[in-house]
Coordinates of C-alpha atoms and ligand atoms in Angstrom, one line a residue:
M1 CA 13.5 -12.6 -24.1
D2 CA 11.0 -9.7 -24.2
L3 CA 10.8 -8.0 -20.9
A4 CA 7.5 -7.6 -19.1
D5 CA 5.9 -4.2 -18.3
I6 CA 4.7 -5.3 -14.9
G7 CA 4.6 -8.4 -12.8
V8 CA 2.2 -10.2 -10.5
T9 CA 3.4 -12.6 -7.8
G10 CA 0.8 -14.6 -5.9
L11 CA -1.7 -16.2 -8.4
A12 CA -4.6 -17.2 -6.2
V13 CA -7.9 -16.0 -7.7
M14 CA -7.3 -12.2 -7.1
G15 CA -3.7 -12.2 -8.4
R16 CA -4.6 -14.4 -11.3
N17 CA -7.5 -12.2 -12.3
L18 CA -5.5 -9.0 -11.9
A19 CA -2.7 -10.5 -14.1
R20 CA -5.4 -11.3 -16.8
N21 CA -6.8 -7.8 -16.5
L22 CA -3.4 -6.3 -17.2
A23 CA -2.7 -8.7 -20.1
R24 CA -6.1 -7.9 -21.6
H25 CA -5.1 -4.3 -21.6
G26 CA -2.1 -5.0 -23.7
Y27 CA 0.6 -5.1 -20.9
A28 CA 3.2 -7.9 -21.0
V29 CA 2.8 -9.4 -17.6
A30 CA 5.4 -11.4 -15.7
V31 CA 3.7 -14.0 -13.6
H32 CA 5.0 -16.0 -10.6
N33 CA 3.6 -18.1 -7.8
R34 CA 5.3 -20.0 -5.0
S35 CA 4.0 -23.3 -6.4
A36 CA 4.8 -23.2 -10.1
G37 CA 1.7 -25.3 -11.0
R38 CA -0.6 -22.2 -10.7
T39 CA 1.6 -20.1 -13.0
Q40 CA 1.7 -22.8 -15.7
Q41 CA -2.1 -23.3 -15.3
L42 CA -2.6 -19.5 -15.8
V43 CA -0.5 -19.4 -18.9
K44 CA -2.0 -22.6 -20.3
E45 CA -5.6 -21.4 -19.8
F46 CA -5.3 -17.7 -20.7
A47 CA -2.3 -17.3 -23.0
G48 CA -4.8 -16.1 -25.7
E49 CA -5.7 -13.1 -23.6
G50 CA -2.3 -11.4 -23.9
T51 CA 1.4 -11.7 -23.2
F52 CA 2.4 -13.6 -20.0
V53 CA 6.1 -14.1 -19.1
L54 CA 6.3 -17.1 -16.8
S55 CA 8.9 -17.6 -14.1
E56 CA 9.2 -20.4 -11.7
E57 CA 11.7 -18.6 -9.4
L58 CA 11.4 -15.1 -8.0
A59 CA 14.9 -14.2 -9.3
G60 CA 13.7 -15.0 -12.9
F61 CA 10.5 -13.1 -12.3
V62 CA 12.4 -9.9 -11.3
A63 CA 14.9 -10.4 -14.1
S64 CA 11.9 -10.6 -16.6
L65 CA 10.7 -7.0 -15.7
K66 CA 11.6 -3.8 -17.5
R67 CA 13.4 -1.2 -15.5
P68 CA 12.3 0.5 -13.3
R69 CA 10.6 -2.7 -12.3
R70 CA 7.0 -2.9 -11.2
A71 CA 6.0 -5.9 -9.2
I72 CA 2.6 -6.4 -7.6
I73 CA 2.3 -8.8 -4.7
M74 CA -1.0 -10.5 -4.3
V75 CA -0.6 -12.8 -1.3
K76 CA -2.7 -13.2 1.8
A77 CA -2.0 -10.2 4.1
G78 CA 0.2 -11.1 7.1
A79 CA 3.7 -12.4 7.9
G80 CA 3.9 -14.0 4.4
T81 CA 3.8 -10.6 2.9
D82 CA 7.0 -9.5 4.8
A83 CA 8.8 -12.6 3.5
V84 CA 7.9 -11.9 -0.1
I85 CA 8.8 -8.2 0.2
D86 CA 12.2 -9.1 1.7
Q87 CA 13.0 -11.5 -1.1
L88 CA 11.9 -9.1 -3.8
A89 CA 13.8 -6.2 -2.3
E90 CA 17.0 -8.3 -2.3
L91 CA 16.6 -8.8 -6.0
M92 CA 15.6 -5.2 -6.9
E93 CA 17.4 -1.9 -7.4
P94 CA 16.8 1.7 -6.3
G95 CA 13.9 3.2 -8.3
D96 CA 12.1 -0.2 -8.6
M97 CA 8.5 -0.5 -7.2
I98 CA 6.9 -3.1 -5.0
V99 CA 3.1 -2.9 -4.9
D100 CA 1.3 -4.8 -2.2
G101 CA -2.3 -5.3 -3.4
G102 CA -3.5 -7.3 -0.4
N103 CA -5.6 -6.1 2.5
A104 CA -2.6 -5.2 4.7
H105 CA -2.9 -3.2 7.9
F106 CA -1.9 0.4 7.1
A107 CA 0.6 0.5 10.0
D108 CA 2.4 -2.5 8.4
T109 CA 2.4 -0.6 5.1
R110 CA 3.9 2.5 6.8
R111 CA 6.6 0.4 8.4
R112 CA 7.4 -1.4 5.1
E113 CA 7.4 1.8 3.1
A114 CA 9.9 3.4 5.4
A115 CA 12.2 0.4 5.4
L116 CA 12.2 0.2 1.6
R117 CA 12.5 3.9 1.2
D118 CA 15.9 3.6 2.9
K119 CA 17.0 1.3 0.1
G120 CA 15.6 3.6 -2.6
I121 CA 12.8 1.2 -3.4
H122 CA 9.2 2.5 -3.7
F123 CA 6.7 0.5 -1.7
V124 CA 3.2 1.1 -2.8
G125 CA 0.5 -0.3 -0.4
T126 CA -2.6 -0.3 -2.5
G127 CA -6.2 -1.1 -1.8
I128 CA -7.9 -3.1 -4.5
S129 CA -11.7 -3.6 -4.2
G130 CA -14.2 -5.5 -6.2
G131 CA -13.6 -9.1 -5.4
E132 CA -12.5 -11.6 -8.1
E133 CA -14.9 -10.1 -10.7
G134 CA -13.6 -6.6 -10.1
A135 CA -9.9 -7.7 -10.3
L136 CA -10.7 -9.2 -13.7
N137 CA -13.0 -6.6 -15.2
G138 CA -12.1 -3.4 -13.4
P139 CA -11.6 -2.8 -9.7
S140 CA -11.5 0.3 -7.6
I141 CA -7.8 0.9 -6.9
M142 CA -6.5 2.9 -3.9
P143 CA -2.7 3.2 -4.1
G144 CA -0.5 4.9 -1.5
G145 CA 3.2 5.6 -1.7
S146 CA 5.4 8.2 -3.4
K147 CA 4.4 10.6 -6.1
E148 CA 7.2 9.1 -8.4
S149 CA 5.7 5.6 -8.0
W150 CA 2.3 7.0 -9.0
E151 CA 3.8 8.6 -12.1
A152 CA 5.1 5.2 -13.2
L153 CA 2.1 3.1 -12.0
G154 CA -0.8 5.5 -12.3
P155 CA -1.5 5.2 -16.0
I156 CA -1.5 1.4 -15.8
L157 CA -3.7 1.3 -12.7
Q158 CA -6.1 3.8 -14.2
D159 CA -6.2 1.7 -17.4
I160 CA -7.2 -1.5 -15.7
S161 CA -9.6 0.1 -13.1
A162 CA -13.4 0.5 -13.4
K163 CA -14.6 3.6 -15.1
V164 CA -17.7 5.7 -14.2
D165 CA -18.7 8.3 -16.8
G166 CA -15.3 7.7 -18.3
V167 CA -13.5 8.6 -15.1
P168 CA -11.1 5.9 -13.8
C169 CA -11.7 4.5 -10.3
A170 CA -8.0 4.8 -9.4
V171 CA -6.3 7.8 -7.9
H172 CA -3.1 8.5 -5.9
V173 CA -4.5 8.4 -2.4
G174 CA -1.5 9.8 -0.5
P175 CA 1.9 8.8 0.9
D176 CA 2.9 5.6 2.7
G177 CA 0.0 3.8 4.3
A178 CA -2.8 6.1 3.0
G179 CA -4.0 3.7 0.3
H180 CA -4.4 0.8 2.7
F181 CA -6.0 3.1 5.2
V182 CA -8.6 4.2 2.7
K183 CA -9.2 0.6 1.7
M184 CA -9.7 -0.3 5.4
V185 CA -12.3 2.4 5.8
H186 CA -14.0 1.2 2.6
N187 CA -14.3 -2.2 4.2
G188 CA -15.5 -0.8 7.4
I189 CA -18.3 1.0 5.5
E190 CA -18.9 -2.2 3.6
Y191 CA -19.6 -3.9 7.0
S192 CA -21.9 -1.1 7.9
D193 CA -23.8 -1.2 4.6
M194 CA -24.3 -4.9 4.9
Q195 CA -25.5 -4.6 8.6
L196 CA -28.1 -2.0 7.7
I197 CA -29.3 -4.2 4.8
A198 CA -29.5 -7.2 7.1
E199 CA -31.4 -5.2 9.7
S200 CA -33.9 -4.0 7.0
Y201 CA -34.5 -7.6 5.9
D202 CA -34.8 -8.9 9.4
L203 CA -37.2 -6.3 10.6
L204 CA -39.5 -6.6 7.6
R205 CA -39.5 -10.3 7.8
Q206 CA -40.3 -10.4 11.5
A207 CA -42.8 -7.5 11.5
L208 CA -44.7 -8.3 8.3
G209 CA -44.1 -12.0 8.1
A210 CA -42.8 -11.4 4.5
T211 CA -41.1 -14.2 2.7
P212 CA -37.5 -13.9 1.4
A213 CA -38.8 -13.9 -2.1
E214 CA -41.2 -11.1 -1.4
L215 CA -38.3 -9.2 0.3
A216 CA -36.1 -9.8 -2.8
Q217 CA -38.7 -7.9 -4.7
V218 CA -38.7 -5.0 -2.2
F219 CA -34.9 -4.7 -2.5
R220 CA -35.2 -4.9 -6.3
E221 CA -37.5 -1.9 -6.1
W222 CA -35.3 0.0 -3.7
N223 CA -32.5 -0.5 -6.2
Q224 CA -34.3 1.7 -8.7
G225 CA -34.1 4.7 -6.4
E226 CA -31.7 6.6 -4.2
L227 CA -30.4 3.4 -2.6
E228 CA -29.2 2.0 -5.9
S229 CA -26.0 0.1 -5.2
Y230 CA -24.2 -3.2 -5.8
L231 CA -25.0 -4.5 -2.3
I232 CA -28.7 -3.8 -2.6
E233 CA -28.7 -5.5 -6.0
I234 CA -27.0 -8.7 -4.8
T235 CA -29.2 -8.7 -1.7
A236 CA -32.2 -9.3 -4.0
E237 CA -30.3 -12.2 -5.7
V238 CA -29.4 -13.8 -2.4
L239 CA -32.9 -13.5 -1.0
D240 CA -34.4 -15.0 -4.2
Q241 CA -32.1 -18.0 -4.1
V242 CA -33.7 -21.4 -3.3
D243 CA -31.7 -24.3 -1.9
V244 CA -31.8 -27.2 -4.3
A245 CA -31.3 -29.8 -1.7
T246 CA -34.2 -28.8 0.6
G247 CA -36.3 -26.5 -1.6
K248 CA -36.1 -23.9 1.2
P249 CA -35.0 -20.3 0.8
F250 CA -31.2 -20.3 0.7
I251 CA -31.1 -17.7 3.4
D252 CA -32.7 -20.2 5.8
I253 CA -30.2 -22.9 5.3
V254 CA -27.1 -20.7 5.9
V255 CA -25.6 -20.7 9.4
D256 CA -26.4 -17.3 11.0
Q257 CA -22.8 -16.6 12.2
A258 CA -21.0 -13.9 10.2
E259 CA -17.3 -14.3 9.8
Q260 CA -14.7 -11.6 9.3
K261 CA -11.1 -11.4 8.1
G262 CA -10.4 -8.3 10.2
T263 CA -10.6 -5.1 8.2
G264 CA -13.8 -4.0 9.9
R265 CA -12.2 -4.6 13.3
W266 CA -9.1 -2.6 12.3
T267 CA -11.3 0.3 11.2
V268 CA -12.9 0.5 14.6
Q269 CA -9.5 0.0 16.4
S270 CA -8.1 2.9 14.4
A271 CA -11.1 5.0 15.0
L272 CA -10.7 4.5 18.7
D273 CA -7.1 5.7 18.5
L274 CA -8.1 8.7 16.4
G275 CA -11.1 9.6 18.7
V276 CA -13.6 9.4 15.8
P277 CA -17.0 7.9 16.6
V278 CA -17.6 5.3 13.8
T279 CA -20.6 3.9 15.7
G280 CA -22.2 2.4 12.5
I281 CA -19.1 0.4 11.7
A282 CA -18.5 -0.6 15.3
E283 CA -22.1 -1.9 15.7
A284 CA -21.7 -3.9 12.5
V285 CA -18.5 -5.5 13.8
F286 CA -20.0 -6.2 17.1
A287 CA -23.2 -7.6 15.5
R288 CA -21.0 -10.1 13.7
A289 CA -19.3 -10.9 17.0
L290 CA -22.6 -11.5 18.7
S291 CA -23.7 -13.8 15.9
G292 CA -20.6 -15.8 16.4
H293 CA -21.3 -16.8 20.0
P294 CA -23.6 -19.8 19.6
E295 CA -23.2 -21.0 23.2
Q296 CA -24.3 -17.7 24.7
R297 CA -27.1 -17.4 22.2
A298 CA -28.3 -20.9 23.1
A299 CA -28.2 -20.0 26.8
A300 CA -30.2 -16.8 26.2
A301 CA -32.7 -18.3 23.8
S302 CA -35.3 -18.8 26.5
L303 CA -35.1 -15.2 27.8
E304 CA -38.4 -13.3 27.5
G305 CA -39.0 -10.8 24.8
P306 CA -42.0 -8.5 24.2
K307 CA -45.4 -10.1 23.7
L308 CA -46.1 -8.0 20.6
S309 CA -45.1 -9.6 17.3
G310 CA -46.4 -8.7 13.9
V311 CA -47.0 -4.9 13.7
G312 CA -47.8 -2.3 11.1
G313 CA -48.6 -2.8 7.4
R314 CA -47.0 -2.2 4.1
E315 CA -46.1 1.4 5.1
L316 CA -43.3 -0.1 7.2
I317 CA -41.5 -1.0 4.0
E318 CA -41.2 2.7 3.0
D319 CA -40.2 3.6 6.6
V320 CA -37.4 1.0 6.6
R321 CA -36.2 2.3 3.2
Q322 CA -35.9 5.8 4.7
A323 CA -34.2 4.5 7.8
L324 CA -31.7 2.6 5.7
Y325 CA -30.9 5.7 3.7
A326 CA -30.5 8.0 6.7
S327 CA -28.4 5.4 8.6
K328 CA -26.3 5.0 5.5
I329 CA -25.6 8.7 5.3
V330 CA -24.6 8.6 9.0
A331 CA -22.2 5.6 8.4
Y332 CA -20.5 7.3 5.5
A333 CA -20.3 10.6 7.3
Q334 CA -18.5 8.8 10.1
G335 CA -16.2 6.9 7.7
F336 CA -15.2 10.1 5.9
D337 CA -14.6 11.7 9.3
Q338 CA -12.2 9.0 10.1
M339 CA -10.3 9.5 6.8
A340 CA -10.1 13.2 7.6
A341 CA -8.8 12.6 11.0
A342 CA -6.2 10.1 9.8
S343 CA -5.2 12.5 7.0
K344 CA -4.4 15.1 9.7
E345 CA -2.7 12.7 12.1
Y346 CA -0.4 11.1 9.4
G347 CA 0.0 14.2 7.2
W348 CA -1.6 12.5 4.1
D349 CA -3.5 15.4 2.7
L350 CA -6.3 13.1 1.5
E351 CA -8.8 14.6 -0.9
L352 CA -12.1 13.2 0.4
G353 CA -14.1 14.0 -2.8
A354 CA -11.5 11.9 -4.8
M355 CA -12.1 9.0 -2.4
A356 CA -15.9 9.2 -3.2
T357 CA -15.0 9.4 -6.9
I358 CA -13.0 6.1 -7.0
W359 CA -15.6 4.3 -4.9
R360 CA -18.3 5.0 -7.5
G361 CA -17.4 2.0 -9.5
G362 CA -15.6 -1.3 -9.3
C363 CA -15.7 -1.7 -5.5
I364 CA -18.1 -3.6 -3.2
I365 CA -19.7 -0.4 -1.9
R366 CA -20.2 1.1 -5.3
A367 CA -23.4 3.1 -5.4
R368 CA -25.1 6.1 -7.0
F369 CA -24.9 7.6 -3.5
L370 CA -21.1 8.2 -3.9
D371 CA -21.8 10.8 -6.6
R372 CA -23.7 12.8 -4.0
I373 CA -20.8 12.6 -1.6
R374 CA -18.4 13.8 -4.3
S375 CA -20.7 16.7 -5.0
A376 CA -20.8 17.6 -1.4
Y377 CA -17.0 17.8 -1.2
D378 CA -16.8 19.6 -4.5
A379 CA -19.1 22.2 -3.1
D380 CA -17.1 22.5 0.2
P381 CA -13.8 20.5 0.5
T382 CA -13.6 21.5 4.2
L383 CA -17.1 20.2 5.1
P384 CA -16.9 19.5 8.8
T385 CA -19.4 16.6 8.5
L386 CA -21.3 15.1 5.5
L387 CA -24.5 15.7 7.5
A388 CA -23.9 19.4 7.2
D389 CA -24.1 19.2 3.4
P390 CA -27.5 20.8 2.4
T391 CA -28.5 17.8 0.2
F392 CA -27.7 15.3 2.9
A393 CA -29.2 17.4 5.7
A394 CA -32.4 17.6 3.7
A395 CA -32.5 13.9 2.9
V396 CA -32.1 13.0 6.6
N397 CA -34.7 15.5 7.5
V398 CA -37.1 13.9 5.1
A399 CA -36.3 10.5 6.5
Q400 CA -36.2 11.1 10.2
E401 CA -39.9 10.5 11.1
S402 CA -39.7 7.1 9.3
W403 CA -36.4 6.4 10.9
R404 CA -37.7 7.1 14.4
R405 CA -40.8 4.9 13.7
V406 CA -38.6 2.1 12.5
V407 CA -36.4 2.2 15.7
T408 CA -39.5 2.4 17.8
T409 CA -41.1 -0.6 16.1
A410 CA -37.9 -2.6 16.3
V411 CA -37.8 -1.9 20.1
Q412 CA -41.4 -2.8 20.5
I413 CA -41.2 -6.2 18.8
G414 CA -37.7 -7.0 20.1
V415 CA -35.9 -7.1 16.8
P416 CA -32.3 -5.8 17.2
T417 CA -31.4 -2.9 14.9
P418 CA -28.1 -1.7 16.4
G419 CA -27.2 0.0 13.1
F420 CA -30.4 2.0 12.7
S421 CA -30.5 2.8 16.5
S422 CA -26.9 3.9 16.9
A423 CA -27.0 6.0 13.7
L424 CA -30.1 7.8 15.0
A425 CA -28.4 8.3 18.4
Y426 CA -25.4 9.7 16.6
Y427 CA -27.6 12.1 14.6
D428 CA -29.4 13.2 17.7
G429 CA -26.2 13.6 19.5
L430 CA -24.5 15.6 16.8
R431 CA -27.4 18.1 16.4
R432 CA -27.8 18.8 20.1
E433 CA -26.9 22.3 21.3
R434 CA -26.0 21.1 24.8
L435 CA -24.8 17.5 25.5
P436 CA -24.8 15.8 28.9
A437 CA -21.0 15.8 28.5
A438 CA -21.2 18.8 30.9
L439 CA -22.3 16.4 33.7
I440 CA -19.5 14.0 32.8
Q441 CA -17.1 16.9 33.3
G442 CA -18.6 17.7 36.6
L443 CA -18.3 14.1 37.8
R444 CA -14.7 13.9 36.6
D445 CA -13.8 17.0 38.5
F446 CA -15.7 15.8 41.6
F447 CA -13.9 12.4 41.9
G448 CA -10.6 13.2 40.4
A449 CA -10.0 16.9 40.2
H450 CA -9.7 16.6 36.4
T451 CA -10.9 20.2 35.9
Y452 CA -13.4 21.6 33.5
H453 CA -13.9 24.6 31.3
R454 CA -16.7 27.2 31.6
V455 CA -19.0 28.4 28.9
D456 CA -18.4 32.0 29.8
R457 CA -14.7 32.3 30.6
D458 CA -11.4 31.0 29.3
G459 CA -9.2 28.6 31.3
A460 CA -9.5 25.4 33.3
Y461 CA -11.3 25.4 36.7
H462 CA -11.7 23.1 39.6
T463 CA -14.4 23.1 42.3
D464 CA -13.3 22.1 45.8
W465 CA -16.0 19.5 46.1
S466 CA -14.9 18.0 49.4
G467 CA -14.2 21.4 51.0
D468 CA -16.0 24.7 50.7
R469 CA -17.2 24.1 47.1
A470 CA -15.6 27.3 45.9
E471 CA -14.3 27.4 42.4
R472 CA -10.7 28.2 41.6
P473 CA -8.7 28.5 38.3
A474 CA -6.8 25.3 37.9
Ligands
6PG501 C1 -13.4 -5.9 -1.5 C2 -13.7 -6.6 -0.2 C3 -12.7 -7.7 0.0 C4 -13.2 -8.7 1.0 C5 -13.6 -8.3 2.3 C6 -14.3 -9.3 3.1 O1 -13.3 -4.6 -1.3 O2 -13.2 -6.4 -2.5 O3 -13.9 -5.8 0.8 O4 -11.6 -7.0 0.5 O5 -14.2 -9.5 0.4 O6 -12.5 -7.9 3.0 O7 -14.1 -9.0 4.4 P1 -14.5 -9.9 5.6 O8 -14.1 -11.3 5.4 O9 -13.8 -9.2 6.8 O10 -16.0 -9.8 5.7

């Protein structure tokens, strides 16, 4: 029997398409699924695309792989992943590689990597973005794990990844959980991008009374300029869609409660631990949560809003475009801050410009914009915030009057824009010379003797608030 170059276990749509992508690139692919029917179906339907080596049992699957073995797990993240890893590890030998291509939590990946390292097996937690279409035609791939595993896997992953200007959208992200961390932040940014797009649509529809089809055209035009991206492109498609059953715009027959599988929430939880304000992502997660409380929304539906409704004219469209662009810059600045903080905390040595490079194609947040982020980090790899990059600083400066008008209009007519508003508050907070955090420090010292630092002297101080109010070094 000919041995396979690489294997995929878990043949739901993502796994199946990844296996086909590998086969189409000339790799002999071992395939396995818990229920054998899927494996047989894959081979029956797509045998013409390349070489598949079918196994009904995991032992046969492992035996069908060339050494060192390379096996990709494409199962739903969670407890099931541990079970498959354990079974695979039992059958493997030191030097073999287990790749988890699901959306696992990076802490799980760190734990799994450490456990398998003890057995000499390389565990590679890898982010794979691009949905089913990307898995088949070229995703963005974010592998973590050891350098040795990258040497054995990298050429294959780069081969099957998306390419932008000939550059593969796959790079070794860093050790242990780095790949899944970066994929998690990618998803958090995906939440934020979608929230900002949704706010743009909502505000323009409410303020101008524009129809979904008219707004589809607006997004189509925006996609010709600096906002060009996959998500803006598909927004136009969704807004243009008409429901066959009712003849209504598709957008009006969809239940307005956004679901989530958890990666956005994980991003915010991690950001809280790292002390990084990812307010754009947090607002996006909370906006989904708010939408998902129909009982509270029904109870609040009769609460009064402002009397003002339609305001402004067509100039609001350009204002919203500017607000969307500026808020997007803020959201990415925050996401990249989070990656920088995690890199420090976990010793990953992440190269932020490389992350922007592999997000330029294949993934859900792919956009022309990522090229600008890459250039910013090329110019200064130690950039303290993307907002300090001269190109982004100038763009936000150009946008800010529009951005402020948009937030003001939204407040006046009672349309919630938490993404736009929080991004603007972050921008205004970051650029302030003095923040009211000084007052917070005073209050903390007053009620709890938590001490404070002075602007003019080193050391910590405490004022005797309940006594003579004299200051003493703490
Ligand atoms: C991707 C997507 C993918 C998934 C999202 C959806 O990069 O291909 O991000 O991973 O579609 O995780 O996430 P929610 O269900 O949480 O919206």
